[in-house]
Amino acid sequence: MPIAADTSFFDSSSWAVARNLSLFLVVVFWLATAYWVYKDARRRIEDPWLVVMAVLLGLVPPFIGPIIYLFFRPSEYIDERRERALEMRAIEERLAERDLRCPVCRGRVESSYLVCPVCTTQLKRACGECSAPLEPIWQACPYCATAVPPIAVSGDAPLPPLRSRRKAG
Ligand SMILES: [Zn+2]
Ligand SMILES: [Zn+2]
């Protein structure tokens, strides 16, 4: 048999080169989509095993896996979730602060009050040095570093009304 002078294009080496090149590009694109899934999953999923699962899905089935991942990935970034949790805690703390009440008359008080303005119950002691309101368990004033003397009377004990108090001497 004579060697065909006009070998078809598909048998030629240029076809082989073109085929290898396109295969190479497909593989590169496949790995790139899987890498994108890896990067995206790391920002959205905290559990490392779930990240591994997502990357496997990004690899198999090729190209369809990343699309399936898109449907099921968490809608929020981890950073956003943490930020929102911090905001919620700040709001809760602010609400708790707003709901402080006098233990005797249940009137609203604020954390900086020394006495209840309604029934004059002592809520906190004032620092002897800088007059800042002190929490009952504090051993030292956090504002001026003065040691707090031990409590002689229980902090919960109500003071007599201000008008009946007389100055010594
Ligand atoms: Zn009160
Ligand atoms: Zn102080």
Short mmCIF file of N, CA and C and ligand atoms in Angstrom, two decimals:
data_model
loop_
_atom_site.label_atom_id
_atom_site.label_comp_id
_atom_site.label_asym_id
_atom_site.label_seq_id
_atom_site.Cartn_x
_atom_site.Cartn_y
_atom_site.Cartn_z
N MET A 1 0.85 -1.20 0.00
CA MET A 1 0.00 0.00 0.00
C MET A 1 0.88 1.25 0.00
N PRO A 2 0.63 2.14 -0.87
CA PRO A 2 1.41 3.40 -0.86
C PRO A 2 0.99 4.28 0.31
N ILE A 3 1.97 4.98 0.82
CA ILE A 3 1.67 5.88 1.94
C ILE A 3 0.86 7.05 1.40
N ALA A 4 -0.26 7.28 2.02
CA ALA A 4 -1.13 8.37 1.55
C ALA A 4 -0.38 9.68 1.66
N ALA A 5 -0.30 10.37 0.57
CA ALA A 5 0.41 11.64 0.57
C ALA A 5 -0.39 12.70 1.31
N ASP A 6 -1.69 12.60 1.13
CA ASP A 6 -2.51 13.62 1.80
C ASP A 6 -3.17 12.99 3.04
N THR A 7 -2.37 12.82 4.09
CA THR A 7 -2.95 12.32 5.33
C THR A 7 -3.95 13.34 5.83
N SER A 8 -5.04 12.80 6.33
CA SER A 8 -6.09 13.72 6.78
C SER A 8 -5.59 14.57 7.95
N PHE A 9 -6.19 15.65 8.18
CA PHE A 9 -5.80 16.59 9.24
C PHE A 9 -5.78 15.90 10.60
N PHE A 10 -6.74 14.96 10.81
CA PHE A 10 -6.88 14.35 12.13
C PHE A 10 -5.75 13.41 12.48
N ASP A 11 -5.00 12.94 11.47
CA ASP A 11 -3.87 12.07 11.76
C ASP A 11 -2.59 12.87 11.92
N SER A 12 -2.65 14.09 11.57
CA SER A 12 -1.41 14.87 11.54
C SER A 12 -0.96 15.22 12.95
N SER A 13 0.31 15.57 13.04
CA SER A 13 0.85 15.92 14.34
C SER A 13 0.27 17.24 14.83
N SER A 14 -0.17 18.09 13.92
CA SER A 14 -0.74 19.37 14.37
C SER A 14 -2.05 19.12 15.11
N TRP A 15 -2.76 18.09 14.71
CA TRP A 15 -3.98 17.74 15.43
C TRP A 15 -3.63 17.28 16.84
N ALA A 16 -2.57 16.45 16.95
CA ALA A 16 -2.16 15.95 18.26
C ALA A 16 -1.79 17.11 19.17
N VAL A 17 -1.07 18.08 18.61
CA VAL A 17 -0.67 19.24 19.41
C VAL A 17 -1.90 20.02 19.87
N ALA A 18 -2.82 20.21 18.92
CA ALA A 18 -4.03 20.96 19.26
C ALA A 18 -4.83 20.24 20.32
N ARG A 19 -4.90 18.90 20.18
CA ARG A 19 -5.67 18.13 21.14
C ARG A 19 -5.02 18.19 22.52
N ASN A 20 -3.70 18.02 22.57
CA ASN A 20 -3.01 18.07 23.85
C ASN A 20 -3.14 19.43 24.51
N LEU A 21 -3.06 20.45 23.69
CA LEU A 21 -3.16 21.81 24.22
C LEU A 21 -4.55 22.05 24.82
N SER A 22 -5.59 21.60 24.09
CA SER A 22 -6.93 21.85 24.64
C SER A 22 -7.17 20.99 25.87
N LEU A 23 -6.64 19.78 25.89
CA LEU A 23 -6.75 18.95 27.10
C LEU A 23 -6.07 19.65 28.27
N PHE A 24 -4.88 20.20 28.00
CA PHE A 24 -4.13 20.90 29.04
C PHE A 24 -4.95 22.08 29.58
N LEU A 25 -5.57 22.84 28.66
CA LEU A 25 -6.36 24.01 29.08
C LEU A 25 -7.56 23.56 29.91
N VAL A 26 -8.19 22.46 29.50
CA VAL A 26 -9.35 21.97 30.23
C VAL A 26 -8.94 21.57 31.66
N VAL A 27 -7.77 20.88 31.76
CA VAL A 27 -7.30 20.46 33.08
C VAL A 27 -6.98 21.67 33.94
N VAL A 28 -6.32 22.68 33.33
CA VAL A 28 -5.99 23.89 34.07
C VAL A 28 -7.27 24.57 34.56
N PHE A 29 -8.26 24.66 33.69
CA PHE A 29 -9.54 25.29 34.06
C PHE A 29 -10.23 24.49 35.16
N TRP A 30 -10.15 23.16 35.04
CA TRP A 30 -10.75 22.28 36.05
C TRP A 30 -10.12 22.53 37.42
N LEU A 31 -8.75 22.56 37.46
CA LEU A 31 -8.06 22.80 38.73
C LEU A 31 -8.34 24.20 39.25
N ALA A 32 -8.47 25.16 38.33
CA ALA A 32 -8.74 26.53 38.75
C ALA A 32 -10.11 26.63 39.42
N THR A 33 -11.12 25.95 38.87
CA THR A 33 -12.45 26.01 39.49
C THR A 33 -12.42 25.35 40.86
N ALA A 34 -11.66 24.23 40.99
CA ALA A 34 -11.56 23.56 42.29
C ALA A 34 -10.84 24.47 43.29
N TYR A 35 -9.80 25.18 42.82
CA TYR A 35 -9.07 26.09 43.69
C TYR A 35 -9.97 27.24 44.15
N TRP A 36 -10.82 27.71 43.24
CA TRP A 36 -11.76 28.78 43.62
C TRP A 36 -12.70 28.28 44.71
N VAL A 37 -13.19 27.01 44.55
CA VAL A 37 -14.07 26.43 45.58
C VAL A 37 -13.33 26.39 46.91
N TYR A 38 -12.05 25.98 46.89
CA TYR A 38 -11.25 25.90 48.11
C TYR A 38 -11.16 27.27 48.79
N LYS A 39 -10.83 28.31 47.97
CA LYS A 39 -10.68 29.66 48.55
C LYS A 39 -12.00 30.16 49.12
N ASP A 40 -13.09 29.94 48.38
CA ASP A 40 -14.39 30.43 48.81
C ASP A 40 -14.87 29.68 50.06
N ALA A 41 -14.66 28.34 50.06
CA ALA A 41 -15.14 27.53 51.19
C ALA A 41 -14.40 27.90 52.47
N ARG A 42 -13.09 28.24 52.33
CA ARG A 42 -12.33 28.59 53.54
C ARG A 42 -12.85 29.87 54.18
N ARG A 43 -13.40 30.78 53.38
CA ARG A 43 -13.92 32.04 53.93
C ARG A 43 -15.32 31.87 54.50
N ARG A 44 -16.01 30.79 54.11
CA ARG A 44 -17.41 30.64 54.52
C ARG A 44 -17.64 29.51 55.51
N ILE A 45 -16.76 28.46 55.51
CA ILE A 45 -17.01 27.27 56.32
C ILE A 45 -15.91 27.16 57.36
N GLU A 46 -16.33 26.99 58.64
CA GLU A 46 -15.33 26.91 59.71
C GLU A 46 -14.80 25.49 59.88
N ASP A 47 -15.67 24.48 59.72
CA ASP A 47 -15.28 23.09 59.92
C ASP A 47 -14.31 22.65 58.81
N PRO A 48 -13.05 22.30 59.16
CA PRO A 48 -12.08 21.94 58.10
C PRO A 48 -12.52 20.72 57.28
N TRP A 49 -13.26 19.80 57.91
CA TRP A 49 -13.71 18.61 57.17
C TRP A 49 -14.72 18.99 56.10
N LEU A 50 -15.58 19.95 56.42
CA LEU A 50 -16.56 20.41 55.42
C LEU A 50 -15.85 21.13 54.27
N VAL A 51 -14.74 21.83 54.59
CA VAL A 51 -13.96 22.48 53.53
C VAL A 51 -13.38 21.41 52.60
N VAL A 52 -12.86 20.32 53.19
CA VAL A 52 -12.32 19.22 52.38
C VAL A 52 -13.42 18.65 51.48
N MET A 53 -14.62 18.44 52.05
CA MET A 53 -15.74 17.92 51.25
C MET A 53 -16.07 18.85 50.09
N ALA A 54 -16.06 20.16 50.40
CA ALA A 54 -16.38 21.14 49.36
C ALA A 54 -15.35 21.09 48.23
N VAL A 55 -14.06 20.95 48.60
CA VAL A 55 -13.01 20.90 47.57
C VAL A 55 -13.17 19.63 46.73
N LEU A 56 -13.50 18.50 47.38
CA LEU A 56 -13.72 17.26 46.63
C LEU A 56 -14.88 17.44 45.66
N LEU A 57 -15.93 18.13 46.13
CA LEU A 57 -17.06 18.40 45.24
C LEU A 57 -16.63 19.32 44.10
N GLY A 58 -15.70 20.24 44.41
CA GLY A 58 -15.19 21.14 43.37
C GLY A 58 -14.40 20.39 42.30
N LEU A 59 -13.80 19.25 42.70
CA LEU A 59 -13.00 18.47 41.74
C LEU A 59 -13.87 17.48 40.95
N VAL A 60 -14.82 16.82 41.67
CA VAL A 60 -15.62 15.77 41.04
C VAL A 60 -17.10 16.01 41.35
N PRO A 61 -17.99 16.04 40.39
CA PRO A 61 -17.72 15.99 38.96
C PRO A 61 -17.11 17.30 38.46
N PRO A 62 -16.18 17.24 37.50
CA PRO A 62 -15.53 18.46 37.03
C PRO A 62 -16.54 19.49 36.52
N PHE A 63 -16.33 20.74 36.87
CA PHE A 63 -17.10 21.90 36.41
C PHE A 63 -18.53 21.93 36.94
N ILE A 64 -19.15 20.75 37.12
CA ILE A 64 -20.52 20.73 37.65
C ILE A 64 -20.47 20.82 39.17
N GLY A 65 -19.42 20.21 39.77
CA GLY A 65 -19.25 20.26 41.22
C GLY A 65 -19.25 21.68 41.76
N PRO A 66 -18.43 22.60 41.18
CA PRO A 66 -18.44 23.99 41.67
C PRO A 66 -19.81 24.65 41.57
N ILE A 67 -20.59 24.27 40.54
CA ILE A 67 -21.93 24.86 40.40
C ILE A 67 -22.83 24.33 41.51
N ILE A 68 -22.71 23.02 41.81
CA ILE A 68 -23.49 22.45 42.92
C ILE A 68 -23.07 23.13 44.22
N TYR A 69 -21.75 23.36 44.40
CA TYR A 69 -21.25 24.04 45.59
C TYR A 69 -21.88 25.41 45.74
N LEU A 70 -22.01 26.12 44.60
CA LEU A 70 -22.62 27.46 44.62
C LEU A 70 -24.02 27.44 45.21
N PHE A 71 -24.76 26.37 44.93
CA PHE A 71 -26.14 26.29 45.43
C PHE A 71 -26.17 26.07 46.94
N PHE A 72 -25.19 25.32 47.47
CA PHE A 72 -25.29 24.88 48.86
C PHE A 72 -24.33 25.60 49.81
N ARG A 73 -23.49 26.49 49.30
CA ARG A 73 -22.52 27.13 50.19
C ARG A 73 -23.24 28.07 51.18
N PRO A 74 -22.65 28.27 52.37
CA PRO A 74 -23.24 29.21 53.32
C PRO A 74 -23.29 30.61 52.71
N SER A 75 -24.37 31.33 52.96
CA SER A 75 -24.55 32.62 52.30
C SER A 75 -23.65 33.69 52.88
N GLU A 76 -23.15 33.46 54.13
CA GLU A 76 -22.36 34.52 54.79
C GLU A 76 -20.91 34.09 54.94
N TYR A 77 -20.02 35.08 54.95
CA TYR A 77 -18.63 34.82 55.28
C TYR A 77 -18.52 34.62 56.79
N ILE A 78 -17.47 33.89 57.20
CA ILE A 78 -17.24 33.65 58.63
C ILE A 78 -17.07 34.98 59.36
N ASP A 79 -16.31 35.91 58.74
CA ASP A 79 -16.07 37.22 59.35
C ASP A 79 -17.38 37.94 59.61
N GLU A 80 -18.27 37.89 58.63
CA GLU A 80 -19.56 38.57 58.77
C GLU A 80 -20.36 37.96 59.92
N ARG A 81 -20.33 36.61 60.01
CA ARG A 81 -21.08 35.94 61.09
C ARG A 81 -20.53 36.37 62.44
N ARG A 82 -19.18 36.41 62.56
CA ARG A 82 -18.58 36.80 63.84
C ARG A 82 -18.93 38.23 64.19
N GLU A 83 -18.87 39.11 63.18
CA GLU A 83 -19.17 40.51 63.40
C GLU A 83 -20.61 40.67 63.90
N ARG A 84 -21.53 39.92 63.27
CA ARG A 84 -22.93 40.03 63.66
C ARG A 84 -23.13 39.51 65.07
N ALA A 85 -22.43 38.41 65.44
CA ALA A 85 -22.55 37.88 66.79
C ALA A 85 -22.07 38.91 67.81
N LEU A 86 -20.97 39.62 67.47
CA LEU A 86 -20.45 40.66 68.37
C LEU A 86 -21.47 41.78 68.52
N GLU A 87 -22.07 42.18 67.38
CA GLU A 87 -23.08 43.25 67.43
C GLU A 87 -24.25 42.85 68.30
N MET A 88 -24.70 41.58 68.14
CA MET A 88 -25.84 41.11 68.94
C MET A 88 -25.50 41.16 70.42
N ARG A 89 -24.25 40.76 70.76
CA ARG A 89 -23.87 40.77 72.17
C ARG A 89 -23.85 42.20 72.71
N ALA A 90 -23.35 43.13 71.90
CA ALA A 90 -23.31 44.53 72.33
C ALA A 90 -24.72 45.06 72.57
N ILE A 91 -25.65 44.68 71.67
CA ILE A 91 -27.03 45.14 71.82
C ILE A 91 -27.63 44.55 73.10
N GLU A 92 -27.37 43.24 73.33
CA GLU A 92 -27.90 42.59 74.54
C GLU A 92 -27.36 43.27 75.80
N GLU A 93 -26.04 43.59 75.76
CA GLU A 93 -25.45 44.24 76.93
C GLU A 93 -26.09 45.60 77.17
N ARG A 94 -26.33 46.33 76.06
CA ARG A 94 -26.95 47.64 76.21
C ARG A 94 -28.36 47.51 76.79
N LEU A 95 -29.10 46.48 76.33
CA LEU A 95 -30.46 46.27 76.85
C LEU A 95 -30.41 45.91 78.33
N ALA A 96 -29.45 45.03 78.71
CA ALA A 96 -29.34 44.63 80.11
C ALA A 96 -29.02 45.85 80.97
N GLU A 97 -28.15 46.71 80.43
CA GLU A 97 -27.78 47.94 81.15
C GLU A 97 -29.02 48.80 81.37
N ARG A 98 -29.85 48.89 80.36
CA ARG A 98 -31.02 49.73 80.43
C ARG A 98 -32.04 49.18 81.43
N ASP A 99 -31.95 47.89 81.73
CA ASP A 99 -32.97 47.27 82.56
C ASP A 99 -32.52 47.12 84.01
N LEU A 100 -31.44 47.85 84.42
CA LEU A 100 -31.02 47.80 85.81
C LEU A 100 -32.11 48.42 86.68
N ARG A 101 -32.40 47.71 87.79
CA ARG A 101 -33.45 48.22 88.66
C ARG A 101 -32.99 48.22 90.13
N CYS A 102 -33.56 49.14 90.89
CA CYS A 102 -33.28 49.22 92.32
C CYS A 102 -33.82 47.95 92.99
N PRO A 103 -33.03 47.30 93.88
CA PRO A 103 -33.52 46.06 94.50
C PRO A 103 -34.65 46.30 95.49
N VAL A 104 -34.82 47.53 95.93
CA VAL A 104 -35.85 47.80 96.95
C VAL A 104 -37.15 48.26 96.29
N CYS A 105 -37.09 49.29 95.46
CA CYS A 105 -38.34 49.86 94.93
C CYS A 105 -38.56 49.50 93.46
N ARG A 106 -37.64 48.76 92.83
CA ARG A 106 -37.74 48.33 91.44
C ARG A 106 -37.72 49.51 90.45
N GLY A 107 -37.36 50.69 90.95
CA GLY A 107 -37.24 51.83 90.04
C GLY A 107 -36.03 51.68 89.15
N ARG A 108 -36.11 52.27 87.96
CA ARG A 108 -34.98 52.16 87.03
C ARG A 108 -33.78 52.94 87.56
N VAL A 109 -32.61 52.31 87.52
CA VAL A 109 -31.37 53.00 87.90
C VAL A 109 -30.33 52.75 86.82
N GLU A 110 -29.24 53.49 86.88
CA GLU A 110 -28.16 53.28 85.93
C GLU A 110 -26.93 52.77 86.66
N SER A 111 -26.03 52.17 85.91
CA SER A 111 -24.88 51.52 86.55
C SER A 111 -23.98 52.53 87.26
N SER A 112 -24.11 53.81 86.92
CA SER A 112 -23.24 54.81 87.54
C SER A 112 -23.87 55.40 88.81
N TYR A 113 -25.13 55.02 89.13
CA TYR A 113 -25.79 55.60 90.31
C TYR A 113 -25.19 55.03 91.59
N LEU A 114 -25.00 55.91 92.59
CA LEU A 114 -24.55 55.48 93.91
C LEU A 114 -25.74 55.12 94.78
N VAL A 115 -26.81 55.90 94.68
CA VAL A 115 -28.03 55.61 95.44
C VAL A 115 -29.20 55.61 94.48
N CYS A 116 -30.27 54.92 94.87
CA CYS A 116 -31.49 54.95 94.08
C CYS A 116 -32.11 56.33 94.23
N PRO A 117 -32.38 57.05 93.14
CA PRO A 117 -32.94 58.39 93.27
C PRO A 117 -34.37 58.39 93.81
N VAL A 118 -35.04 57.26 93.80
CA VAL A 118 -36.44 57.20 94.24
C VAL A 118 -36.53 56.92 95.74
N CYS A 119 -35.83 55.88 96.20
CA CYS A 119 -35.99 55.48 97.61
C CYS A 119 -34.71 55.67 98.41
N THR A 120 -33.68 56.24 97.80
CA THR A 120 -32.38 56.55 98.42
C THR A 120 -31.64 55.31 98.92
N THR A 121 -32.00 54.14 98.46
CA THR A 121 -31.23 52.94 98.80
C THR A 121 -29.83 53.07 98.23
N GLN A 122 -28.81 52.73 99.05
CA GLN A 122 -27.45 52.77 98.52
C GLN A 122 -27.25 51.60 97.57
N LEU A 123 -26.88 51.92 96.34
CA LEU A 123 -26.65 50.88 95.33
C LEU A 123 -25.17 50.52 95.26
N LYS A 124 -24.34 51.56 95.34
CA LYS A 124 -22.89 51.35 95.25
C LYS A 124 -22.20 52.31 96.18
N ARG A 125 -20.95 51.96 96.50
CA ARG A 125 -20.16 52.89 97.29
C ARG A 125 -19.35 53.76 96.34
N ALA A 126 -19.03 54.94 96.81
CA ALA A 126 -18.18 55.83 96.00
C ALA A 126 -16.74 55.62 96.42
N CYS A 127 -15.85 55.71 95.44
CA CYS A 127 -14.42 55.63 95.75
C CYS A 127 -14.04 56.79 96.66
N GLY A 128 -13.28 56.51 97.74
CA GLY A 128 -12.89 57.56 98.68
C GLY A 128 -11.97 58.59 98.04
N GLU A 129 -11.32 58.21 96.95
CA GLU A 129 -10.33 59.09 96.32
C GLU A 129 -10.96 59.91 95.18
N CYS A 130 -11.65 59.20 94.24
CA CYS A 130 -12.12 59.89 93.04
C CYS A 130 -13.65 59.86 92.92
N SER A 131 -14.33 59.29 93.92
CA SER A 131 -15.80 59.27 93.97
C SER A 131 -16.45 58.48 92.85
N ALA A 132 -15.68 57.66 92.13
CA ALA A 132 -16.29 56.83 91.08
C ALA A 132 -17.15 55.75 91.73
N PRO A 133 -18.26 55.35 91.11
CA PRO A 133 -19.07 54.27 91.68
C PRO A 133 -18.33 52.94 91.59
N LEU A 134 -18.34 52.19 92.70
CA LEU A 134 -17.59 50.93 92.76
C LEU A 134 -18.56 49.76 92.84
N GLU A 135 -18.23 48.69 92.13
CA GLU A 135 -19.01 47.45 92.24
C GLU A 135 -18.70 46.82 93.60
N PRO A 136 -19.69 46.10 94.20
CA PRO A 136 -19.48 45.56 95.55
C PRO A 136 -18.28 44.61 95.64
N ILE A 137 -17.96 43.88 94.56
CA ILE A 137 -16.88 42.88 94.68
C ILE A 137 -15.51 43.46 94.38
N TRP A 138 -15.44 44.71 93.97
CA TRP A 138 -14.14 45.28 93.60
C TRP A 138 -13.26 45.49 94.83
N GLN A 139 -11.98 45.11 94.70
CA GLN A 139 -11.02 45.28 95.78
C GLN A 139 -10.28 46.61 95.65
N ALA A 140 -10.30 47.18 94.44
CA ALA A 140 -9.60 48.44 94.22
C ALA A 140 -10.39 49.24 93.19
N CYS A 141 -10.28 50.55 93.27
CA CYS A 141 -10.95 51.41 92.29
C CYS A 141 -10.21 51.30 90.95
N PRO A 142 -10.93 50.95 89.88
CA PRO A 142 -10.25 50.81 88.59
C PRO A 142 -9.87 52.14 87.97
N TYR A 143 -10.40 53.24 88.50
CA TYR A 143 -10.15 54.55 87.88
C TYR A 143 -8.94 55.26 88.48
N CYS A 144 -8.71 55.05 89.81
CA CYS A 144 -7.58 55.75 90.43
C CYS A 144 -6.67 54.79 91.19
N ALA A 145 -6.96 53.48 91.13
CA ALA A 145 -6.10 52.44 91.71
C ALA A 145 -6.04 52.51 93.24
N THR A 146 -6.99 53.19 93.87
CA THR A 146 -7.03 53.21 95.33
C THR A 146 -7.65 51.91 95.84
N ALA A 147 -7.04 51.31 96.87
CA ALA A 147 -7.61 50.09 97.43
C ALA A 147 -8.94 50.42 98.10
N VAL A 148 -9.92 49.52 97.93
CA VAL A 148 -11.23 49.73 98.54
C VAL A 148 -11.19 49.15 99.94
N PRO A 149 -11.50 49.93 100.99
CA PRO A 149 -11.51 49.38 102.35
C PRO A 149 -12.62 48.33 102.47
N PRO A 150 -12.41 47.31 103.33
CA PRO A 150 -13.44 46.27 103.48
C PRO A 150 -14.77 46.86 103.88
N ILE A 151 -15.85 46.24 103.39
CA ILE A 151 -17.19 46.76 103.64
C ILE A 151 -17.58 46.49 105.08
N ALA A 152 -17.96 47.55 105.78
CA ALA A 152 -18.38 47.41 107.17
C ALA A 152 -19.83 46.92 107.23
N VAL A 153 -20.67 47.51 106.37
CA VAL A 153 -22.09 47.15 106.35
C VAL A 153 -22.34 46.49 105.00
N SER A 154 -23.28 45.58 104.95
CA SER A 154 -23.63 44.95 103.69
C SER A 154 -24.07 46.00 102.68
N GLY A 155 -23.57 45.86 101.45
CA GLY A 155 -23.91 46.81 100.40
C GLY A 155 -25.39 46.87 100.11
N ASP A 156 -26.12 45.78 100.43
CA ASP A 156 -27.55 45.75 100.12
C ASP A 156 -28.38 46.51 101.16
N ALA A 157 -27.77 46.74 102.36
CA ALA A 157 -28.55 47.37 103.42
C ALA A 157 -28.92 48.79 103.01
N PRO A 158 -30.21 49.12 103.06
CA PRO A 158 -30.62 50.48 102.67
C PRO A 158 -30.15 51.50 103.68
N LEU A 159 -29.71 52.67 103.17
CA LEU A 159 -29.35 53.76 104.06
C LEU A 159 -30.63 54.40 104.56
N PRO A 160 -30.57 55.02 105.72
CA PRO A 160 -31.75 55.79 106.13
C PRO A 160 -31.96 56.93 105.13
N PRO A 161 -33.21 57.38 104.97
CA PRO A 161 -33.46 58.46 104.02
C PRO A 161 -32.55 59.64 104.28
N LEU A 162 -32.15 60.33 103.20
CA LEU A 162 -31.14 61.37 103.29
C LEU A 162 -31.55 62.48 104.26
N ARG A 163 -32.82 62.85 104.27
CA ARG A 163 -33.23 64.02 105.04
C ARG A 163 -33.14 63.77 106.55
N SER A 164 -33.18 62.47 107.00
CA SER A 164 -33.11 62.21 108.43
C SER A 164 -31.67 62.02 108.90
N ARG A 165 -30.72 62.00 107.89
CA ARG A 165 -29.32 61.83 108.28
C ARG A 165 -28.79 63.16 108.85
N ARG A 166 -28.08 63.07 109.96
CA ARG A 166 -27.53 64.29 110.55
C ARG A 166 -26.03 64.24 110.51
N LYS A 167 -25.44 65.41 110.29
CA LYS A 167 -23.98 65.46 110.27
C LYS A 167 -23.45 65.41 111.69
N ALA A 168 -22.35 64.69 111.86
CA ALA A 168 -21.76 64.58 113.18
C ALA A 168 -21.21 65.92 113.60
N GLY A 169 -21.36 66.26 114.86
CA GLY A 169 -20.85 67.51 115.41
C GLY A 169 -21.73 68.59 115.06
ZN ZN B 1 -35.19 52.43 94.97
ZN ZN B 2 -11.14 55.95 92.59
#
